[in-house]
CSV table of C-alpha atoms in Angstrom, one decimal:
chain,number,residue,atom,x,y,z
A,1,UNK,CA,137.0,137.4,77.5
A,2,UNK,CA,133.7,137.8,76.2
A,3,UNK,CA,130.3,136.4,74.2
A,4,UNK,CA,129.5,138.7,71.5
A,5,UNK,CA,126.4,137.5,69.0
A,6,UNK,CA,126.8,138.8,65.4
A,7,UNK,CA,124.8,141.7,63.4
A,8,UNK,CA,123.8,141.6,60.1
A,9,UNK,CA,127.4,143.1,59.6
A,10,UNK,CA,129.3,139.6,59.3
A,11,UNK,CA,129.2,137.6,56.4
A,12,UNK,CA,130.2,134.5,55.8
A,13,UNK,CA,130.6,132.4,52.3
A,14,UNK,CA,129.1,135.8,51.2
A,15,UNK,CA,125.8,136.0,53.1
A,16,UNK,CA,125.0,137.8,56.3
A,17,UNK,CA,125.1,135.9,59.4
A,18,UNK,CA,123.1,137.4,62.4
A,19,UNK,CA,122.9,135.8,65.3
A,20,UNK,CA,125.8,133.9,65.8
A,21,UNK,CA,128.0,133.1,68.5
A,22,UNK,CA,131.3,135.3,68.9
A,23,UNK,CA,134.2,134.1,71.7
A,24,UNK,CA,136.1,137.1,72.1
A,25,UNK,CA,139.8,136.6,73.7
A,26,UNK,CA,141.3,139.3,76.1
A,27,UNK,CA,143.2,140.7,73.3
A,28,UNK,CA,140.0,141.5,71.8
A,29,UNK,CA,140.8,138.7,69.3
A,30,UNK,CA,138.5,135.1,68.6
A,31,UNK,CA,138.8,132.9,70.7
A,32,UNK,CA,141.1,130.3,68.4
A,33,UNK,CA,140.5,127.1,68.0
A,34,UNK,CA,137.1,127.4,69.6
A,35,UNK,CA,135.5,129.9,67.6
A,36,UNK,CA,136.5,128.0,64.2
A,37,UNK,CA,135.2,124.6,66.0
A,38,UNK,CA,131.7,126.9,66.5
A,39,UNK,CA,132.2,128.2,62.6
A,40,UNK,CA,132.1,124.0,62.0
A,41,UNK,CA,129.4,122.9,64.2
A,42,UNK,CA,126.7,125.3,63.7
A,43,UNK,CA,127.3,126.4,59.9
A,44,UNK,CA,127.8,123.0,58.6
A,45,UNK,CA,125.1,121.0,60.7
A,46,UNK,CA,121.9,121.3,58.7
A,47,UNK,CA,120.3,120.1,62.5
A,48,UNK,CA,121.7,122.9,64.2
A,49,UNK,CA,120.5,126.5,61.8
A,50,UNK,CA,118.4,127.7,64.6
A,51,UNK,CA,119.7,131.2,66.6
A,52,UNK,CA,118.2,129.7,69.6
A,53,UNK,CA,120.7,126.7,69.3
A,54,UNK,CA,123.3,129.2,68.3
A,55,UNK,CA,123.1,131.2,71.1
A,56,UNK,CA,122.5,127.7,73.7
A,57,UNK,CA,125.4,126.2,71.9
A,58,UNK,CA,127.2,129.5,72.5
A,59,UNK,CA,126.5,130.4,75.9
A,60,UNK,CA,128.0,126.4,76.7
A,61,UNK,CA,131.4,126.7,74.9
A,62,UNK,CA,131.7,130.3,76.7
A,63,UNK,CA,131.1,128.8,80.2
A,64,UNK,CA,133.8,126.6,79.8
A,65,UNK,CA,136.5,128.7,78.5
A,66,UNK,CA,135.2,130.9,80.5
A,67,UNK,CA,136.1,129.3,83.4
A,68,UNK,CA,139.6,127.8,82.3
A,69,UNK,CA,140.3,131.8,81.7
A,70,UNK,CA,139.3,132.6,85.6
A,71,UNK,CA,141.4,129.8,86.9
A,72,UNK,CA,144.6,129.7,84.9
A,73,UNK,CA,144.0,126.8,83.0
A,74,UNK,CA,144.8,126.1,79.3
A,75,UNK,CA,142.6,124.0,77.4
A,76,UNK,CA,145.0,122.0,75.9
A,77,UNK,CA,146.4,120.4,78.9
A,78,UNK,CA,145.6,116.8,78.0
A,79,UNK,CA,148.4,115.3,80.1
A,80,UNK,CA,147.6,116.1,84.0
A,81,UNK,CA,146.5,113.4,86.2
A,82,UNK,CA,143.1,111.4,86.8
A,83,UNK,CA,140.8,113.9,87.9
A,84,UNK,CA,142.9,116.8,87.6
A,85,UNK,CA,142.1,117.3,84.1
A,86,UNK,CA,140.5,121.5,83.5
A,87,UNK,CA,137.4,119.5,82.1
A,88,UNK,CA,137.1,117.2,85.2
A,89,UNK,CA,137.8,120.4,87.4
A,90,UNK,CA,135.2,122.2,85.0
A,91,UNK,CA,132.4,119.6,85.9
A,92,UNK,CA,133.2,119.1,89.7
A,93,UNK,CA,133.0,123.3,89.7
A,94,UNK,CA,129.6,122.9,88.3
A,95,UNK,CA,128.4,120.0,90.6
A,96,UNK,CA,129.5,121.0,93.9
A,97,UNK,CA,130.3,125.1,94.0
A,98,UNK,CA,127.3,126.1,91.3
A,99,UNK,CA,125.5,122.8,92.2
A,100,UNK,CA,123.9,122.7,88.7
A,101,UNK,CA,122.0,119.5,87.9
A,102,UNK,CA,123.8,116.3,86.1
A,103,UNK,CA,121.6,117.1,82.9
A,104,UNK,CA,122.2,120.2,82.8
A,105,UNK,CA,126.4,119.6,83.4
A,106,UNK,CA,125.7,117.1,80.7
A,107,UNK,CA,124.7,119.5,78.3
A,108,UNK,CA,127.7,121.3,79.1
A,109,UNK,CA,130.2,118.8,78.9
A,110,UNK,CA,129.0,117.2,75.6
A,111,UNK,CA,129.7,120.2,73.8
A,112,UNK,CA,133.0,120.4,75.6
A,113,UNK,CA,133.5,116.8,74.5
A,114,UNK,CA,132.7,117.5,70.8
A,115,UNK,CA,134.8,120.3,70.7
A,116,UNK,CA,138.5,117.9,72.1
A,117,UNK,CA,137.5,115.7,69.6
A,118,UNK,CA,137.2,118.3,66.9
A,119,UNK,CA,140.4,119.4,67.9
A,120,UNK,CA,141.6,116.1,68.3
A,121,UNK,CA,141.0,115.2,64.5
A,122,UNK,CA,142.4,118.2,63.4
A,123,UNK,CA,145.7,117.8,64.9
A,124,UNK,CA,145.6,120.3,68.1
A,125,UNK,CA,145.9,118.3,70.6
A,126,UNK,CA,147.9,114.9,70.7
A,127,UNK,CA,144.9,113.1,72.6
A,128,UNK,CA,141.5,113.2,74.4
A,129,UNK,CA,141.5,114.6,78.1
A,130,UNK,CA,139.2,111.6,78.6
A,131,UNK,CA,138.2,108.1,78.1
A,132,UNK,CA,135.2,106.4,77.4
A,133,UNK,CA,132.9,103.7,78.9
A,134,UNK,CA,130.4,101.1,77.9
A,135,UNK,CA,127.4,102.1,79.3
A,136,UNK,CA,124.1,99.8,78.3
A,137,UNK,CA,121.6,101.9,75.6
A,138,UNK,CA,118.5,102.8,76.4
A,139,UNK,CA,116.4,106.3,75.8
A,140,UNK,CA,117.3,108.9,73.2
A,141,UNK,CA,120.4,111.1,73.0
A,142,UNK,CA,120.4,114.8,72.4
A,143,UNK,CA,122.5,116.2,69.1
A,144,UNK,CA,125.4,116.7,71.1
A,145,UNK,CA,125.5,114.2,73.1
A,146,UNK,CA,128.8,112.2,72.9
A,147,UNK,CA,127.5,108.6,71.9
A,148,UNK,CA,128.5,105.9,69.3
A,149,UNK,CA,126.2,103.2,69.1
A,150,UNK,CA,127.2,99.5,68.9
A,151,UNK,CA,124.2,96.9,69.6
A,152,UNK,CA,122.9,97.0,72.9
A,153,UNK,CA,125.7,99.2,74.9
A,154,UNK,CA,127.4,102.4,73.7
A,155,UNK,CA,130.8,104.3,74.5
A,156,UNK,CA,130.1,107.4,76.6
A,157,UNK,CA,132.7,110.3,77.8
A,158,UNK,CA,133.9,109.4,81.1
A,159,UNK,CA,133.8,112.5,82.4
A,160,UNK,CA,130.4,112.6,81.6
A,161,UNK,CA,128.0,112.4,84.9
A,162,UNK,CA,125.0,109.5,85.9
A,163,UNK,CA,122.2,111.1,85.2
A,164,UNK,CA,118.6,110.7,87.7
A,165,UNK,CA,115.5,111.7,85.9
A,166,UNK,CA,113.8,114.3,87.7
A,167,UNK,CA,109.6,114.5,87.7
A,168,UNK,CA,108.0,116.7,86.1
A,169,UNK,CA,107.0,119.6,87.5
A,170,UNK,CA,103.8,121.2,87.0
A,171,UNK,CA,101.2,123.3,88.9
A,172,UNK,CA,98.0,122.3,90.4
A,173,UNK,CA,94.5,124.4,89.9
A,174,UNK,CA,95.1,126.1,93.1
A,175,UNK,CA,98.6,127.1,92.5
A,176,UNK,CA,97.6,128.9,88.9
A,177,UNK,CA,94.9,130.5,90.4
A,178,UNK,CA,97.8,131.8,93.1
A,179,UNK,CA,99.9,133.1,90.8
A,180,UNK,CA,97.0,134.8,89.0
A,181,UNK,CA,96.5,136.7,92.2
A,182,UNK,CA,99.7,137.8,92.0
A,183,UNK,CA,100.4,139.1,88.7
A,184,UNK,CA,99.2,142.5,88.3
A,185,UNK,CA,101.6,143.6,85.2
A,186,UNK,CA,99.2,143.1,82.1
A,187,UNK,CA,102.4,142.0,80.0
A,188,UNK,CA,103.6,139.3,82.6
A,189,UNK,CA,99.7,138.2,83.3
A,190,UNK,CA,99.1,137.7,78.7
A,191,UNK,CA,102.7,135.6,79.2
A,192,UNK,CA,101.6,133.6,82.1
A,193,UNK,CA,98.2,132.3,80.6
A,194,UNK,CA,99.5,132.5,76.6
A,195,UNK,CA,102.4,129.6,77.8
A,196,UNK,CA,99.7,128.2,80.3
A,197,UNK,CA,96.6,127.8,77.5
A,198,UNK,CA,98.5,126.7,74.5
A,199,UNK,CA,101.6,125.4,75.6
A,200,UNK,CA,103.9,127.8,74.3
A,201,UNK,CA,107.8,127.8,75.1
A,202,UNK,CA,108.7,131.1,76.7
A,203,UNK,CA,110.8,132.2,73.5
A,204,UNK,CA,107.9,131.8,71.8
A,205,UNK,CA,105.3,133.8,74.1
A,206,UNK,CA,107.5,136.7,73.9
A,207,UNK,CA,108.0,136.4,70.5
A,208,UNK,CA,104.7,135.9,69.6
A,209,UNK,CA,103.8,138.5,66.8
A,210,UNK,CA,100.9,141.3,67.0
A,211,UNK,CA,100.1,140.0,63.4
A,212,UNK,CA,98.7,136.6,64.6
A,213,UNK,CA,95.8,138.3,67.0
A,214,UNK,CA,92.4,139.4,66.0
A,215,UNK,CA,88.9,139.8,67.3
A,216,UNK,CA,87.6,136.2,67.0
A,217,UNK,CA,83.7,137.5,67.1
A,218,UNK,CA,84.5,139.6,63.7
A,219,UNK,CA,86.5,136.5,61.9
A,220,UNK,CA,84.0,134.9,59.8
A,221,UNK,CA,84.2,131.1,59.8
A,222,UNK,CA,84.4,130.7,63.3
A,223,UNK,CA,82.0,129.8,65.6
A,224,UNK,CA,81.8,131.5,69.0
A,225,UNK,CA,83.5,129.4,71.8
A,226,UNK,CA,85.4,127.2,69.7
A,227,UNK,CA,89.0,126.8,69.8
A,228,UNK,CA,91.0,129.1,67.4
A,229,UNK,CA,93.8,126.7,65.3
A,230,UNK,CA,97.3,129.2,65.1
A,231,UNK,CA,99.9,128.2,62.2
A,232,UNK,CA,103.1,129.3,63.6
A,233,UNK,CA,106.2,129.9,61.2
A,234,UNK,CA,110.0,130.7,62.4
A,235,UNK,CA,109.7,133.3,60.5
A,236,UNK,CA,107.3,135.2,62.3
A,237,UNK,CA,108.7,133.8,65.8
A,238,UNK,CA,111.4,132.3,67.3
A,239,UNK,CA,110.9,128.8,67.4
A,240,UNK,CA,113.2,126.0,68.7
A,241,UNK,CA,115.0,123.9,65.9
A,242,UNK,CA,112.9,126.9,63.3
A,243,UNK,CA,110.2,123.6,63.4
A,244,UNK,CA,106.6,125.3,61.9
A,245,UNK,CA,103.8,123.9,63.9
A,246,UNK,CA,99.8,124.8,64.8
A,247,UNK,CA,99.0,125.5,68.7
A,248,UNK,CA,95.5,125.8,69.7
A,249,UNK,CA,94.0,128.7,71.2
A,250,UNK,CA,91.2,129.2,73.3
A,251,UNK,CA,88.3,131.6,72.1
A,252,UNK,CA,88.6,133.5,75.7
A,253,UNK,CA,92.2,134.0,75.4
A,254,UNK,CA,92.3,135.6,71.8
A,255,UNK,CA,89.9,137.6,73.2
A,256,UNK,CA,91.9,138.9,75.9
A,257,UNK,CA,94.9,139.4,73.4
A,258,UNK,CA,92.7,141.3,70.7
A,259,UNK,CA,91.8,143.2,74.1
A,260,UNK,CA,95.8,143.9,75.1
A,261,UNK,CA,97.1,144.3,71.7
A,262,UNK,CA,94.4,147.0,71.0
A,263,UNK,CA,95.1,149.6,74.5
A,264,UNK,CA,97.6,148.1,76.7
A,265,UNK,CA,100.1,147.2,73.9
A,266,UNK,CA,99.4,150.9,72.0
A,267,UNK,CA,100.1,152.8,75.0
A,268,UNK,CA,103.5,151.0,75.6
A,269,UNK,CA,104.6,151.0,72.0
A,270,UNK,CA,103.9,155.1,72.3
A,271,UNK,CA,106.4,155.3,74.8
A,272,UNK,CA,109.0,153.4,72.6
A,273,UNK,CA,109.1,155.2,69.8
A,274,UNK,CA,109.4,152.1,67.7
A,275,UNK,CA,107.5,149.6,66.0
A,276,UNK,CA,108.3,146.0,67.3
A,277,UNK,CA,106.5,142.9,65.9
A,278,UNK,CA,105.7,141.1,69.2
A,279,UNK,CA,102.7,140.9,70.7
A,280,UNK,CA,103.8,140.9,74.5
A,281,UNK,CA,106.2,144.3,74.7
A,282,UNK,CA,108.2,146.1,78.3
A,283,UNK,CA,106.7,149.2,79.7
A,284,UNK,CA,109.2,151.3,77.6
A,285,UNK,CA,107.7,150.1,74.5
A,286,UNK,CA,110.3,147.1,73.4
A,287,UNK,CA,110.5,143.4,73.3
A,288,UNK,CA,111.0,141.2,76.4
A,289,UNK,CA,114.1,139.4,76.6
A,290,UNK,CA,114.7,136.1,77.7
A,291,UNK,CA,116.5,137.5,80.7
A,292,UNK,CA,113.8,139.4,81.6
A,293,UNK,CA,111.1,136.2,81.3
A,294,UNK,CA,113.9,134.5,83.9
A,295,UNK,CA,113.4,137.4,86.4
A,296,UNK,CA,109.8,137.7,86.1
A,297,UNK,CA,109.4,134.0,87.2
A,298,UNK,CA,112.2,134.2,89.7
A,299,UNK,CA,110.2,137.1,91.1
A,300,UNK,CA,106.9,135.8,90.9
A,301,UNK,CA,108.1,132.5,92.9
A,302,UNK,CA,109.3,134.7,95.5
A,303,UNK,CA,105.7,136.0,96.0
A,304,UNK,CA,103.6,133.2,95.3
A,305,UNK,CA,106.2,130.7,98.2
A,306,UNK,CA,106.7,127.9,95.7
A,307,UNK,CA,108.8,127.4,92.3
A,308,UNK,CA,107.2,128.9,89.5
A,309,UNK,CA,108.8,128.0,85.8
A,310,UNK,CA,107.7,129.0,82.2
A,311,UNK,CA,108.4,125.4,81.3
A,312,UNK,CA,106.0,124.4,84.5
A,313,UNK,CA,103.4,126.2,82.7
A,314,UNK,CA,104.3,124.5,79.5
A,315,UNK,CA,104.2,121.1,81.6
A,316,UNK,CA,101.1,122.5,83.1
A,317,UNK,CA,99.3,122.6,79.9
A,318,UNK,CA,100.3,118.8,79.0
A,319,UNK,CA,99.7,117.2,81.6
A,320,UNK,CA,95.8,118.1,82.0
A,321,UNK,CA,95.1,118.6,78.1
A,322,UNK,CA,96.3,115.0,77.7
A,323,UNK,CA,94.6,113.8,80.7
A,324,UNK,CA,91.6,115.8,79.5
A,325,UNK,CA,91.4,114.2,75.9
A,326,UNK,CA,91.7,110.8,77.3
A,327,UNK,CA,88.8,111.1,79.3
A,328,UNK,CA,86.9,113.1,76.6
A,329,UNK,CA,84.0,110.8,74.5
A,330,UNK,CA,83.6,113.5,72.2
A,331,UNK,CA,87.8,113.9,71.2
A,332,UNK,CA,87.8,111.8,68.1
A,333,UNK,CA,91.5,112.1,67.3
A,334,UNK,CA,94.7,110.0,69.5
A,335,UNK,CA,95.1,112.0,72.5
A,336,UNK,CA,99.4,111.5,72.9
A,337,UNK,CA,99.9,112.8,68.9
A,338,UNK,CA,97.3,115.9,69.4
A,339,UNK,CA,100.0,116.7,72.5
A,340,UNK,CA,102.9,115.5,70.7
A,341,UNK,CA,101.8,118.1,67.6
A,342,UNK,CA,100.9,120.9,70.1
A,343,UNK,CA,104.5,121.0,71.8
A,344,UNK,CA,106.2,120.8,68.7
A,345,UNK,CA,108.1,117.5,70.0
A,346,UNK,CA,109.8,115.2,67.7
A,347,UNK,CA,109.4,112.0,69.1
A,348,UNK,CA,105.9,110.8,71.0
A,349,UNK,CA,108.2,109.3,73.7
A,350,UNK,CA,109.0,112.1,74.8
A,351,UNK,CA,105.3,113.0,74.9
A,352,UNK,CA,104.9,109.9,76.4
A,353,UNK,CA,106.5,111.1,79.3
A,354,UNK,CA,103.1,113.0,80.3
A,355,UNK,CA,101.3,110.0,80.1
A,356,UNK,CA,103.5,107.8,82.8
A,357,UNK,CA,102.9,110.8,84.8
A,358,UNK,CA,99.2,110.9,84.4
A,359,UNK,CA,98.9,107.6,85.4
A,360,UNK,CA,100.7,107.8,89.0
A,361,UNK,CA,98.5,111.0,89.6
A,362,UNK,CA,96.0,110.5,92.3
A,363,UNK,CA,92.1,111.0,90.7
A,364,UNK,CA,91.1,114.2,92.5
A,365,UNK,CA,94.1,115.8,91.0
A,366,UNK,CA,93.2,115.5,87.5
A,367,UNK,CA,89.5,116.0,88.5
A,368,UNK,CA,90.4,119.1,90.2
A,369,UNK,CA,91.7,120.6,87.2
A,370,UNK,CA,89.2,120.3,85.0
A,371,UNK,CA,87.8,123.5,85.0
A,372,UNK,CA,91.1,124.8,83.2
A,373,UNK,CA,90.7,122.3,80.8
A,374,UNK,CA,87.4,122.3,80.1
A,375,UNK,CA,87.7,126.3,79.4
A,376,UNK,CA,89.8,124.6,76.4
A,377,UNK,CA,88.1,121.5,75.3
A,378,UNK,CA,84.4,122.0,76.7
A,379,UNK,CA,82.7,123.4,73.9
A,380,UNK,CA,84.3,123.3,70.6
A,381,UNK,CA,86.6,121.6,67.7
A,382,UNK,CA,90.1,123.1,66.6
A,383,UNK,CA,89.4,126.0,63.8
């Protein structure tokens, strides 16, 4: 079987549909029921229009049929004993041979969840290949997560797996200044410090357009050293949930993008032929994939001797700015919503997360890292 993602080509209700996720069987046919469950959960859910959650929502339902397609297993086998079920065999495969994290199996199995009870409701499958639990609320729930609220508890997949919060990772001074050293391609160093100054998810680095950059010093308005305010629209860049939102730039940084988008970025796009709307483009003149991001950390963490993430650098960025503006007398704003706004979250709890970690860090830590946050901060106001 295979994943397939949609051209222009398909329409659906009479408009084109790009993007979107295709479960092809090994008769070259959909994958039925899952692909009309897929037609139903992303084309009906006004939450879920973004081709980044396409493709995530995707990827999930094709690793689980996937795997029920290596093994022999149908996915309609509700009736085999505790433990034995192919989603129970599904999440132990995950946990102990690909020893995935619990969140991330989570992820997974909520999907897999929605999907039974989809099918459930519309009659293929006589019952659930699960139970549920009362499990005692607390925290938020992602939009797939399998929960029904009822006062202070709420009924939870069984299969589902206890998850541990993990700390945050982020790098020190020293360890961004190691990774500098290390990164000699000018299209992997602009996507190592664009995520690491403003905070930018790594779909949205490599999508971020040529259009947006200029030569601060010939913008009229600004005021040299101060920070550079950035509008960003889904429609220029891929951006998660298609949320619009501003990101803050540093003067030094646009520089250094006017700088790669004027030489470095012409003489790649010469040898491509083409004429591609990201900034940040391959040495053969295209736009970088997201598989390609993955390897270029992978790689990088190999050199540098410790793990190395784009979301670390994201991390990176909000743990220091937020420590930063705390400490900052001349900040007039609330330091948690400037963050909260920067990262595009949706709820300043999960912003919040940065501060609990700011307070268990030790004082030279934070002190240490100044200078990277003080290239941001130090001399000017938001454009």
């Amino acid at each position: 079987m295979k994943l397939l993602f949609s051209t222009r080509d398909l329409e659906i209700g009479g408009r084109p549909v790009e993007g979107f996720p295709l479960l092809i069987d090994d008769e070259c046919m959909p994958l039925q029921p899952a692909q009309n469950f897929l037609l139903h959960a992303l084309l009906e859910s006004g939450s879920m229009r973004s081709k980044l959650t396409w493709e995530a929502v995707g990827r999930r339902l094709y690793d689980y049929f996937a795997f029920l397609n290596a093994n022999g297993l149908a996915w309609d086998q509700t009736n085999a004993p505790i433990g034995a079920s192919p989603l129970s065999r599904y999440r132990d495969w995950s946990a102990g041979e690909l020893k995935l994290a619990p969140r991330t199996i989570n992820k997974r199995l909520s999907l897999v969840v929605r999907f039974y009870e989809w099918a459930s409701q519309r009659g293929y499958i006589a019952s659930l290949p699960f139970s549920d639990r009362q499990i005692r609320a607390h925290g938020k729930h992602g939009m797939l997560a399998h929960v029904k609220t009822g006062g202070a508890t709420v009924e939870r997949a069984s299969v589902l797996l206890r998850e541990y919060r993990s700390p945050i990772k982020f790098l020190t001074n020293h360890q961004v200044q190691v990774c500098r050293q290390h990164l000699h391609n000018p299209s992997h160093r602009l996507l190592f410090e664009l995520m690491l100054q403003s905070g930018l998810r790594s779909c949205e680095a490599r999508t971020f357009p040529a259009k947006y950059v200029f030569d601060p010093a010939g913008r009229k308005g600004l005021v040299e050293g101060q920070v550079i305010r950035m509008d960003l629209s889904p429609q220029d860049l891929s951006i998660k949930f298609e949320r619009p939102r501003s990101v803050d730039l540093p003067w030094r940084l646009m520089e250094e993008l006017n700088a790669y988008k004027n030489l470095e970025r012409e003489l790649r796009k010469s040898r491509g032929g083409g004429d591609p709307d990201a900034l940040v483009l391959t040495a053969y003149g295209s736009e970088m994939a997201r598989t390609s991001v993955v390897g270029l950390f992978g790689e990088l963490s190999k050199r540098v001797g410790f793990p190395v993430t784009a979301h670390m650098l994201r991390h990176t960025y909000a743990t220091y700015t937020l420590a930063a503006l705390r400490k900052s007398p001349s900040f007039m704003g609330e330091p948690l919503l400037y963050v909260r706004d920067r990262l595009g979250h949706s709820d300043v709890q999960t912003t919040a997360e940065y501060l609990h970690l700011i307070n268990q860090l030790e004082a030279q830590l934070v002190l240490a890292h100044e200078d990277f946050v003080d290239g941001i901060f130090g001399d000017g106001n938001a454009a």
